[in-house]
XYZ file of C-alpha atoms in Angstrom:
683
model
C -8.088 -21.739 13.160
C -7.962 -20.114 9.757
C -6.915 -16.488 9.666
C -9.033 -14.280 7.446
C -6.568 -11.836 5.913
C -8.938 -10.457 3.313
C -9.075 -7.047 5.007
C -5.315 -6.658 5.429
C -4.841 -5.349 1.911
C -6.756 -3.419 -0.693
C -8.341 -5.940 -3.030
C -9.130 -5.105 -6.623
C -12.801 -5.486 -7.480
C -13.788 -8.760 -9.198
C -10.537 -10.262 -8.012
C -10.804 -13.207 -5.616
C -7.512 -13.994 -3.844
C -8.917 -16.922 -1.855
C -6.469 -18.995 0.200
C -6.819 -22.746 0.621
C -6.765 -23.954 4.228
C -3.490 -25.448 5.395
C -3.069 -29.184 4.912
C -2.191 -29.467 8.600
C -5.396 -27.839 9.850
C -7.359 -29.903 12.340
C -10.818 -31.132 11.446
C -12.687 -29.156 14.123
C -10.995 -25.883 13.199
C -11.873 -26.341 9.548
C -15.537 -27.054 10.292
C -15.805 -24.129 12.730
C -14.196 -21.748 10.246
C -16.445 -23.019 7.457
C -19.569 -22.362 9.543
C -18.394 -18.871 10.487
C -17.595 -18.016 6.885
C -20.974 -19.328 5.708
C -22.765 -17.241 8.348
C -20.909 -14.135 7.184
C -22.075 -14.786 3.643
C -25.674 -15.238 4.803
C -25.521 -11.816 6.429
C -25.310 -10.329 2.928
C -29.077 -10.899 2.686
C -29.508 -7.596 4.522
C -27.443 -5.703 1.953
C -28.811 -3.889 -1.083
C -27.914 -5.221 -4.523
C -28.698 -2.662 -7.229
C -27.558 -5.039 -9.984
C -27.241 -8.821 -10.186
C -30.033 -9.039 -7.586
C -31.444 -12.447 -8.492
C -28.023 -14.043 -8.938
C -26.906 -12.728 -5.557
C -30.063 -13.990 -3.813
C -29.750 -17.446 -5.374
C -26.092 -17.619 -4.379
C -26.882 -16.781 -0.768
C -29.707 -19.343 -0.733
C -27.260 -21.947 -2.023
C -24.804 -21.129 0.759
C -27.605 -21.346 3.352
C -28.442 -24.868 2.195
C -24.796 -25.939 2.286
C -24.510 -24.462 5.777
C -27.291 -26.778 6.954
C -25.152 -29.714 5.868
C -21.949 -28.399 7.410
C -23.631 -27.767 10.760
C -24.688 -31.415 10.878
C -21.130 -32.658 10.515
C -19.900 -33.969 13.878
C -17.359 -31.349 14.910
C -14.111 -32.498 16.500
C -14.494 -36.222 15.840
C -11.086 -37.235 14.577
C -12.259 -40.447 12.889
C -13.963 -38.305 10.247
C -10.819 -36.346 9.557
C -9.497 -38.509 6.741
C -7.921 -36.953 3.704
C -10.965 -37.140 1.418
C -13.298 -35.443 3.908
C -10.740 -32.735 4.725
C -10.070 -32.202 1.030
C -13.769 -31.750 0.227
C -14.414 -29.386 3.130
C -11.272 -27.394 2.303
C -12.514 -26.980 -1.263
C -15.897 -25.752 0.005
C -14.100 -23.291 2.302
C -12.104 -22.036 -0.704
C -15.330 -21.573 -2.718
C -17.035 -19.801 0.185
C -14.221 -17.229 0.265
C -14.766 -16.479 -3.413
C -18.497 -16.153 -2.864
C -17.868 -13.627 -0.092
C -15.566 -11.573 -2.312
C -18.086 -11.626 -5.154
C -21.043 -10.639 -2.979
C -18.953 -7.874 -1.418
C -18.297 -6.483 -4.898
C -21.947 -6.771 -5.935
C -23.050 -4.760 -2.889
C -20.353 -2.059 -2.983
C -21.709 1.472 -2.801
C -19.090 3.002 -5.104
C -18.987 0.503 -7.978
C -22.610 0.239 -9.050
C -22.237 1.306 -12.660
C -19.112 -0.814 -13.042
C -20.890 -3.912 -11.703
C -23.732 -3.173 -14.112
C -21.256 -2.980 -16.980
C -19.588 -6.215 -15.829
C -22.827 -8.141 -15.272
C -21.782 -10.720 -17.853
C -18.581 -11.438 -15.954
C -20.443 -11.534 -12.634
C -22.962 -14.071 -13.869
C -20.163 -16.222 -15.309
C -18.287 -16.129 -12.011
C -21.406 -17.132 -10.067
C -22.071 -19.932 -12.536
C -18.506 -21.221 -12.146
C -18.731 -21.138 -8.352
C -22.043 -23.003 -8.426
C -20.481 -25.709 -10.604
C -17.519 -25.874 -8.226
C -19.944 -26.352 -5.306
C -21.612 -29.217 -7.153
C -18.254 -30.923 -7.736
C -17.159 -30.448 -4.116
C -20.426 -31.941 -2.817
C -20.239 -34.749 -5.332
C -16.923 -35.981 -3.934
C -17.910 -35.438 -0.283
C -17.819 -38.990 1.208
C -21.155 -38.912 3.045
C -21.064 -42.667 3.646
C -18.008 -42.227 5.833
C -19.643 -39.449 7.841
C -22.166 -39.822 10.624
C -24.942 -37.750 9.072
C -28.675 -38.402 8.859
C -30.630 -39.445 5.805
C -32.239 -35.992 5.756
C -28.810 -34.350 5.485
C -27.882 -36.652 2.622
C -31.082 -35.630 0.881
C -30.228 -31.944 1.406
C -26.780 -32.548 -0.110
C -28.357 -34.189 -3.137
C -30.848 -31.346 -3.486
C -28.160 -28.642 -3.250
C -25.937 -30.477 -5.709
C -28.785 -30.696 -8.223
C -29.662 -27.039 -7.685
C -26.053 -25.994 -8.243
C -26.044 -27.833 -11.544
C -29.480 -26.766 -12.765
C -29.508 -23.107 -11.763
C -28.879 -20.743 -14.655
C -26.974 -17.654 -13.619
C -27.438 -15.239 -16.481
C -27.459 -11.487 -16.913
C -30.806 -10.381 -15.564
C -33.296 -8.807 -17.941
C -33.501 -5.461 -16.109
C -29.720 -5.232 -15.931
C -29.441 -5.967 -19.631
C -32.014 -3.284 -20.460
C -30.171 -0.706 -18.357
C -26.851 -1.716 -19.949
C -28.354 -0.878 -23.326
C -29.476 2.526 -22.022
C -25.948 3.291 -20.831
C -24.471 2.231 -24.170
C -26.987 4.440 -26.011
C -25.959 7.443 -23.896
C -22.264 6.698 -24.464
C -22.916 6.650 -28.229
C -24.605 10.046 -27.939
C -21.666 11.431 -25.996
C -19.236 10.126 -28.621
C -21.220 11.991 -31.279
C -21.216 15.195 -29.225
C -24.984 14.982 -28.629
C -26.287 16.264 -25.295
C -28.118 13.352 -23.618
C -31.626 13.843 -22.273
C -31.596 14.476 -18.534
C -34.456 12.000 -18.145
C -32.302 9.240 -19.694
C -29.434 10.014 -17.337
C -31.731 10.092 -14.303
C -33.260 6.767 -15.304
C -29.856 5.105 -15.097
C -28.949 6.757 -11.797
C -32.336 5.920 -10.266
C -31.908 2.283 -11.257
C -28.529 2.247 -9.517
C -29.879 4.051 -6.450
C -27.606 7.071 -6.983
C -29.700 9.911 -5.574
C -27.119 12.381 -4.280
C -24.040 14.223 -5.522
C -21.825 12.408 -3.021
C -22.995 8.983 -4.233
C -22.249 9.973 -7.818
C -18.835 11.261 -6.781
C -18.052 7.915 -5.132
C -18.625 6.229 -8.484
C -16.291 8.708 -10.200
C -13.549 8.166 -7.623
C -13.844 4.384 -7.935
C -13.560 4.515 -11.734
C -10.646 6.939 -11.423
C -8.762 4.527 -9.154
C -9.481 1.605 -11.456
C -8.115 3.504 -14.441
C -4.759 3.860 -12.722
C -4.592 0.318 -11.386
C -1.805 -1.706 -12.968
C -2.669 -4.208 -15.662
C -6.242 -3.082 -16.253
C -7.484 -4.341 -19.596
C -10.747 -2.358 -19.528
C -9.247 1.118 -19.858
C -11.549 2.244 -22.686
C -14.753 1.168 -20.940
C -13.621 2.606 -17.605
C -12.787 5.909 -19.259
C -16.145 6.078 -21.045
C -18.094 5.271 -17.892
C -16.089 7.842 -15.981
C -17.021 10.482 -18.570
C -20.659 9.405 -18.233
C -20.642 9.694 -14.422
C -18.731 13.007 -14.391
C -21.254 14.463 -16.821
C -24.086 13.269 -14.566
C -22.372 14.672 -11.484
C -21.901 18.085 -13.056
C -25.316 18.496 -14.686
C -27.948 16.654 -12.667
C -27.414 17.731 -9.068
C -28.605 21.190 -8.108
C -27.755 20.615 -4.440
C -24.410 19.415 -3.162
C -25.166 17.337 -0.079
C -23.121 17.872 3.058
C -20.644 15.135 2.145
C -19.461 17.075 -0.907
C -17.291 19.560 0.938
C -15.234 16.779 2.503
C -15.031 14.615 -0.598
C -13.077 17.204 -2.583
C -10.207 16.515 -0.206
C -10.711 12.780 -0.330
C -11.931 12.240 3.219
C -13.699 13.559 6.275
C -12.403 16.153 8.660
C -12.287 13.524 11.396
C -10.165 11.310 9.186
C -7.892 14.260 8.472
C -7.436 14.834 12.187
C -6.510 11.185 12.714
C -4.038 11.296 9.824
C -2.385 14.439 11.209
C -1.391 12.637 14.394
C 0.203 9.615 12.733
C 3.946 9.217 13.245
C 5.815 10.305 10.117
C 8.733 8.012 11.018
C 6.493 4.994 10.333
C 6.279 6.136 6.704
C 10.039 6.308 6.160
C 12.060 3.685 4.351
C 14.545 2.142 6.841
C 17.267 2.391 4.169
C 16.925 5.953 2.876
C 14.944 7.474 5.781
C 12.805 9.208 3.141
C 8.998 8.971 2.970
C 8.152 5.909 0.897
C 6.429 6.387 -2.461
C 6.011 2.694 -3.248
C 6.187 0.629 -0.033
C 6.752 -3.100 -0.481
C 7.060 -5.861 2.098
C 9.775 -8.534 1.885
C 9.913 -12.069 3.295
C 11.109 -10.895 6.724
C 7.876 -8.906 7.155
C 9.608 -5.506 7.038
C 8.602 -2.796 4.581
C 10.902 -0.705 2.375
C 10.560 1.670 -0.550
C 10.658 -0.404 -3.730
C 13.559 1.460 -5.343
C 15.802 1.239 -2.278
C 15.241 -2.457 -1.545
C 15.731 -3.328 -5.223
C 19.037 -1.452 -5.140
C 19.964 -3.470 -2.032
C 19.183 -6.780 -3.747
C 20.930 -5.794 -6.988
C 24.070 -5.126 -4.982
C 24.155 -8.864 -4.223
C 22.562 -8.779 -0.768
C 20.113 -11.518 0.180
C 19.364 -10.428 3.737
C 16.876 -8.082 5.372
C 18.638 -4.710 5.821
C 16.898 -4.146 9.153
C 17.390 -7.546 10.838
C 20.221 -9.093 8.761
C 17.988 -12.165 8.489
C 18.796 -14.316 5.451
C 15.803 -14.284 3.144
C 14.319 -17.408 1.574
C 12.807 -15.267 -1.178
C 13.387 -11.771 -2.555
C 9.825 -11.380 -3.818
C 8.270 -7.970 -3.150
C 4.651 -7.636 -2.026
C 3.093 -4.158 -2.525
C 1.883 -2.724 0.792
C -1.129 -0.939 -0.649
C -2.742 -0.157 2.706
C 0.396 1.664 3.885
C 0.697 3.477 0.550
C -2.853 4.773 0.917
C -2.095 6.021 4.439
C 1.064 7.757 3.224
C -0.827 9.450 0.381
C -3.532 10.643 2.781
C -0.942 11.887 5.274
C 0.955 13.765 2.564
C -2.216 15.354 1.222
C -3.463 16.485 4.649
C -0.056 17.938 5.517
C 0.661 19.479 2.104
C 3.650 17.218 1.440
C 4.322 16.367 -2.226
C 3.715 12.699 -3.032
C 5.300 11.406 -6.219
C 3.222 8.706 -7.876
C 5.310 5.727 -8.897
C 4.987 3.882 -12.165
C 6.065 4.383 -15.709
C 4.441 7.776 -16.049
C 3.418 10.641 -13.844
C -0.249 10.507 -12.766
C -1.125 13.763 -14.521
C 0.467 12.473 -17.723
C -1.314 9.143 -17.416
C -4.616 10.861 -16.803
C -4.312 12.877 -19.993
C -3.948 9.568 -21.847
C -6.286 7.421 -19.780
C -9.223 9.777 -20.153
C -8.756 9.736 -23.915
C -11.774 7.638 -24.889
C -13.984 9.488 -27.347
C -17.007 9.345 -25.024
C -14.961 10.764 -22.149
C -13.470 13.578 -24.219
C -16.818 14.607 -25.689
C -18.530 14.364 -22.278
C -15.904 16.706 -20.859
C -16.407 19.226 -23.685
C -20.178 19.186 -23.209
C -19.807 19.499 -19.454
C -17.292 22.357 -19.775
C -19.733 24.303 -21.939
C -22.527 23.616 -19.457
C -20.456 24.761 -16.461
C -19.241 27.943 -18.152
C -22.860 28.738 -18.982
C -23.743 28.324 -15.317
C -20.866 30.605 -14.293
C -22.054 33.318 -16.664
C -25.833 33.199 -16.249
C -26.627 30.983 -13.268
C -27.917 31.887 -9.837
C -25.373 32.403 -7.059
C -25.867 28.816 -5.907
C -25.468 27.498 -9.451
C -22.311 29.576 -9.937
C -20.879 28.214 -6.695
C -21.702 24.638 -7.674
C -20.140 25.162 -11.111
C -16.958 26.612 -9.580
C -16.810 23.697 -7.162
C -17.200 21.213 -10.020
C -14.454 22.936 -12.041
C -12.237 22.892 -8.959
C -12.786 19.151 -8.698
C -12.343 18.424 -12.401
C -9.082 20.357 -12.718
C -7.397 19.126 -9.567
C -5.308 16.416 -11.259
C -6.364 16.216 -14.915
C -4.317 17.947 -17.598
C -6.950 17.291 -20.266
C -9.758 18.710 -18.106
C -7.755 21.891 -17.507
C -7.155 22.334 -21.203
C -10.804 21.691 -22.034
C -12.100 24.236 -19.497
C -9.577 26.883 -20.529
C -10.693 26.462 -24.153
C -14.348 26.653 -23.068
C -13.712 30.099 -21.566
C -13.939 29.279 -17.860
C -11.277 31.761 -16.685
C -13.023 35.169 -17.186
C -16.225 34.228 -15.287
C -14.156 32.604 -12.530
C -12.191 35.845 -12.166
C -15.495 37.690 -11.809
C -16.537 35.226 -9.129
C -13.467 35.842 -6.941
C -14.927 39.273 -6.189
C -17.991 37.608 -4.649
C -18.820 38.447 -1.044
C -19.880 34.832 -0.534
C -16.890 33.112 1.070
C -17.651 29.703 -0.446
C -17.974 31.129 -3.972
C -14.744 33.056 -3.617
C -12.843 30.052 -2.299
C -14.094 27.643 -4.974
C -13.432 30.146 -7.779
C -9.909 30.861 -6.485
C -9.149 27.147 -6.094
C -10.390 26.506 -9.634
C -8.166 29.294 -10.965
C -5.214 27.828 -9.074
C -5.721 24.511 -10.840
C -6.281 26.130 -14.229
C -3.155 28.284 -13.839
C -1.099 25.105 -14.306
C -2.204 25.088 -17.950
C 0.326 26.730 -20.275
C -2.302 28.798 -22.118
C -4.118 29.994 -19.018
C -1.528 32.410 -17.640
C -1.872 35.009 -20.379
C -5.679 34.770 -20.143
C -5.590 35.361 -16.375
C -3.270 38.356 -16.651
C -4.976 39.700 -19.772
C -8.318 39.808 -17.954
C -6.964 41.823 -15.032
C -6.429 38.711 -12.949
C -3.283 39.914 -11.164
C -5.119 42.696 -9.346
C -8.079 40.471 -8.514
C -5.734 37.827 -7.127
C -3.933 40.500 -5.109
C -7.240 41.581 -3.573
C -7.942 37.991 -2.494
C -4.385 37.555 -1.209
C -4.713 40.670 0.957
C -8.314 40.357 2.094
C -9.818 37.039 1.081
C -12.926 36.156 3.070
C -11.369 32.843 4.140
C -7.758 31.898 4.736
C -8.183 29.085 2.207
C -8.957 31.619 -0.532
C -5.801 33.576 0.349
C -3.597 30.510 0.171
C -5.139 29.556 -3.197
C -4.335 33.083 -4.423
C -0.695 32.630 -3.392
C -0.603 29.267 -5.161
C -1.957 30.834 -8.351
C 0.763 33.484 -8.205
C 3.359 30.719 -7.978
C 2.340 29.350 -11.378
C 2.245 32.855 -12.846
C 5.840 33.435 -11.696
C 6.957 30.767 -14.159
C 6.670 33.507 -16.808
C 9.474 36.101 -16.674
C 7.187 38.974 -17.659
C 4.800 38.205 -14.818
C 7.646 37.793 -12.317
C 8.593 41.354 -13.209
C 5.031 42.651 -12.900
C 4.455 40.977 -9.541
C 7.823 42.016 -8.132
C 7.453 45.656 -9.153
C 4.017 45.980 -7.599
C 4.674 47.221 -4.019
C 1.765 45.245 -2.514
C 2.460 41.651 -3.612
C 5.580 40.845 -1.579
C 4.302 42.331 1.723
C 1.034 40.417 1.230
C 2.946 37.163 0.698
C 4.958 37.848 3.844
C 1.749 38.426 5.794
C 0.455 35.029 4.634
C 3.795 33.493 5.570
C 3.557 35.093 8.999
C -0.067 34.267 9.871
C -1.334 31.713 7.370
C -2.000 28.004 7.728
C 0.807 25.575 6.978
C -0.463 25.193 3.434
C -0.711 28.956 3.081
C 2.865 29.346 4.320
C 4.032 26.765 1.826
C 2.296 28.543 -1.059
C 3.813 31.850 0.031
C 7.299 30.329 0.230
C 7.209 28.691 -3.194
C 5.802 31.867 -4.766
C 8.601 33.926 -3.238
C 11.054 31.329 -4.527
C 9.549 31.789 -7.990
C 9.945 35.563 -7.737
C 13.618 35.111 -6.817
C 14.243 33.591 -10.237
C 14.381 37.250 -11.281
C 17.519 38.780 -9.674
C 15.935 42.227 -9.453
C 13.451 40.850 -6.908
C 16.166 39.835 -4.422
C 16.586 43.260 -2.827
C 12.803 43.708 -2.723
C 12.184 40.632 -0.564
C 15.189 41.455 1.628
C 13.942 45.017 2.137
C 10.487 43.666 3.015
C 11.990 41.725 5.936
C 11.684 38.225 4.508
C 14.990 36.841 5.803
C 14.437 37.482 9.509
C 10.867 36.189 9.215
C 11.944 32.948 7.522
C 14.806 32.372 9.975
C 12.467 32.838 12.938
C 9.884 30.499 11.369
C 12.564 27.849 10.794
C 12.881 27.517 14.560
C 9.230 26.484 14.873
C 8.574 24.525 11.663
C 7.917 20.815 12.202
C 6.991 19.896 8.644
C 9.929 18.902 6.487
C 8.513 20.433 3.311
C 8.259 23.861 4.979
C 11.814 23.531 6.277
C 13.030 22.533 2.818
C 11.194 25.391 1.073
C 12.542 27.900 3.613
C 16.092 26.673 3.077
C 15.613 26.878 -0.702
C 14.611 30.561 -0.387
C 17.553 31.384 1.907
C 19.954 29.451 -0.327
C 18.856 31.405 -3.395
C 19.251 34.722 -1.579
C 22.713 33.731 -0.283
C 24.043 33.352 -3.806
C 24.497 37.142 -3.692
C 26.534 38.955 -1.059
C 23.673 41.163 0.175
C 21.480 38.106 0.683
C 24.244 36.180 2.443
C 24.870 39.090 4.803
C 21.146 39.351 5.583
C 20.990 35.621 6.366
C 23.952 35.882 8.729
C 22.622 39.023 10.420
C 19.393 37.106 11.108
C 21.368 34.509 13.096
C 20.648 31.655 10.708
C 24.009 29.861 10.907
C 23.383 27.729 14.018
C 19.885 26.860 12.814
C 21.202 25.662 9.446
C 23.906 23.530 11.064
C 21.366 22.020 13.450
C 18.990 21.144 10.597
C 21.833 19.524 8.645
C 22.677 17.354 11.647
C 19.150 16.415 12.702
C 16.814 16.525 9.696
C 15.891 13.291 7.904
C 15.003 14.929 4.597
C 17.716 14.539 1.975
C 16.456 17.590 0.085
C 16.681 19.723 3.244
C 20.229 18.511 3.879
C 21.244 19.356 0.325
C 19.854 22.889 0.646
C 21.719 23.230 3.946
C 24.994 22.401 2.209
C 24.256 24.809 -0.652
C 23.421 27.501 1.885
C 26.528 26.940 4.026
C 28.760 26.946 0.950
C 27.182 30.184 -0.294
C 27.662 31.772 3.137
C 31.328 30.733 3.164
C 31.862 32.291 -0.261
C 29.642 35.379 0.011
C 29.287 35.943 3.731
C 32.713 37.065 4.826
C 35.830 35.496 6.270
C 34.434 34.762 9.716
C 31.913 32.101 8.587
C 34.504 29.388 7.966
C 36.066 29.432 11.478
C 32.584 29.152 13.015
C 31.845 26.064 10.911
C 35.275 24.519 11.561
C 34.678 24.745 15.289
C 31.476 22.647 15.004
C 32.422 18.975 15.295
C 28.990 17.670 14.277
C 29.188 19.136 10.786
C 31.542 16.729 9.040
C 29.436 13.576 9.453
C 26.432 14.820 7.458
C 28.766 16.350 4.854
C 30.582 13.064 4.247
C 27.226 11.284 4.141
C 26.052 13.571 1.327
C 29.187 12.748 -0.651
C 27.780 9.268 -1.281
C 24.028 9.665 -0.816
C 23.272 13.014 -2.438
C 22.850 13.784 -6.124
C 25.906 14.748 -8.130
C 25.353 18.480 -7.631
C 24.911 18.128 -3.859
C 27.933 15.827 -3.637
C 30.111 18.386 -5.412
C 28.966 21.148 -3.072
C 29.568 18.958 -0.023
C 33.036 18.118 -1.350
C 33.816 21.800 -1.940
C 32.641 22.766 1.542
C 34.713 19.981 3.147
C 37.766 21.139 1.202
C 37.291 24.749 2.364
C 37.006 23.676 5.988
C 39.990 21.318 5.762
C 42.185 23.957 4.093
C 41.335 26.422 6.855
C 42.158 23.780 9.464
C 45.509 23.000 7.823
C 46.465 26.674 7.548
C 45.514 27.232 11.176
C 47.572 24.242 12.304
C 50.582 25.380 10.286
C 50.346 28.911 11.666
C 49.707 30.468 8.262
C 46.594 32.161 9.661
C 45.575 33.117 13.177
C 42.448 31.310 14.364
C 39.488 33.433 15.373
C 38.684 33.119 19.098
C 34.997 32.353 19.485
C 33.480 31.872 22.920
C 30.416 30.209 21.505
C 30.704 28.194 18.299
C 27.288 29.493 17.225
C 27.986 33.150 17.975
C 26.605 35.644 15.486
C 29.952 36.900 14.164
C 28.287 39.798 12.352
């Protein structure tokens, strides 16, 4: 049988990676597979086509007629399985696959405006496939096949139909294309389009709800960042069009909206949470893969690590030692999507691969004139809603700003310039939990903009954020407040203001103690930002941070939380008072255990920095405790070759300290410290 692998990868729209049946396939298998594929295509009659309707219907009717012929072919009779018959049927199977891909694209729920814009290409593709059908039927040797006269007549009819049918852009589609182009011209000129014109387009495409409009935006967004896309300008303009529609036309956010801001449903999030993180690690580096690729052996590796392996002259699979016939790399897009979803749900940073960072690309990719002007008009509209709208309108506007500013640098800049920050700060005082959360999340995103920080602080934002951090109506609002503080700590003046206020650090510790994992992460990174100012060290120590972090380290399962905790402890240990506090908290055995067992390279590097700082600043008894632990040297030597240059130097220094102590002990120059338990708290 023929394996249908079309669902095993993420296919780009209007891309038809059909596979020709194997030359060794048996006649009966080919016929059976052809019938099954044709029946699948006929099932598309029940789908809704908002564009290219007539072309899609005619294509399906053509397939139905061909299916009549195929079903009349005697299945399993080997005397019909000569090369010419097999070749013709294989070609029809190949064409059927392309038809299925094309009809799937025409009926997609998230690409309606794009399929409208590409109607010319769609009609050309259908025309080409119809001509290919005619050729395949023309060379089908009916005289050698045991089929009736009626079947031969059907073949002749279908062949003539395939030649005569004109697959052109339909009149209604063309008219709606012109409407879209007119609106794009208005947007380019900074003219606010008539709502009735926008609704006419959306009604034609069957986009009746906010969630349906958002699906279109997300599709266009993904297409913009797909490699090798030649339609960047059109995609960007259409995205601006749909974002403007999404932000201005829908007074009610349907119940799908709340889940779509996070890119999926709560049920999906729960499934993602229980996936095994080890399945996402590269077998070479043991790090979470950013760009998984599959090699000829069927095993998947991170692109950078397997390329390094091949460039070193290896031509085998690192996992199986199997000699490879090819070193081609096939992107594992399905796995990459899973990894991205897992990282998002669990608050783990995911670094987009490619020539440029996604945020940087987005600032360029959204640079079409129509997109830029649409964003400016929308920003003005949303700020107006924040200032003078009803509570529901204010909430919707805050939600839209939250969505727009999540990843886009240009959108952040545009909304800051439009004056979105002051009314959002007013909204964080709302007693409506949804309003407060959306406003705080929007401010978190806007705080990444370089000009926003002074506006937030200048409008009394620090005290408003503190109020949310201490008593936000929802835990999500509190964690967004902590995240906003993190970006404010990038400014020395604000680090000083936050540190000197006696309420900020205890409030961050409370979030660290009782918050969600994401809240704990935001608290940790904000504290780390505060520690960039040396005067804040004693404040966090006095507040009880060290003991809290050490106790939490025992229970943390997420690597990013472990890494952030170690970063905080490492920074504190650079001073003697911090090092002493870390040792008093009993952190030494925990750090050694993490170094030996953790898979994260970053966590290991912080462990080494922390141990070295404790040796230097923590007193003379730290070294003998470390020397007595036999499991320590392996990870240290591993970091000599695998870590970055800074981590390698620290590992080398720590090894030298331990070896010198060992040599002096052996030579009797110093008396070894007797320790009943190698992990005893020597302080």
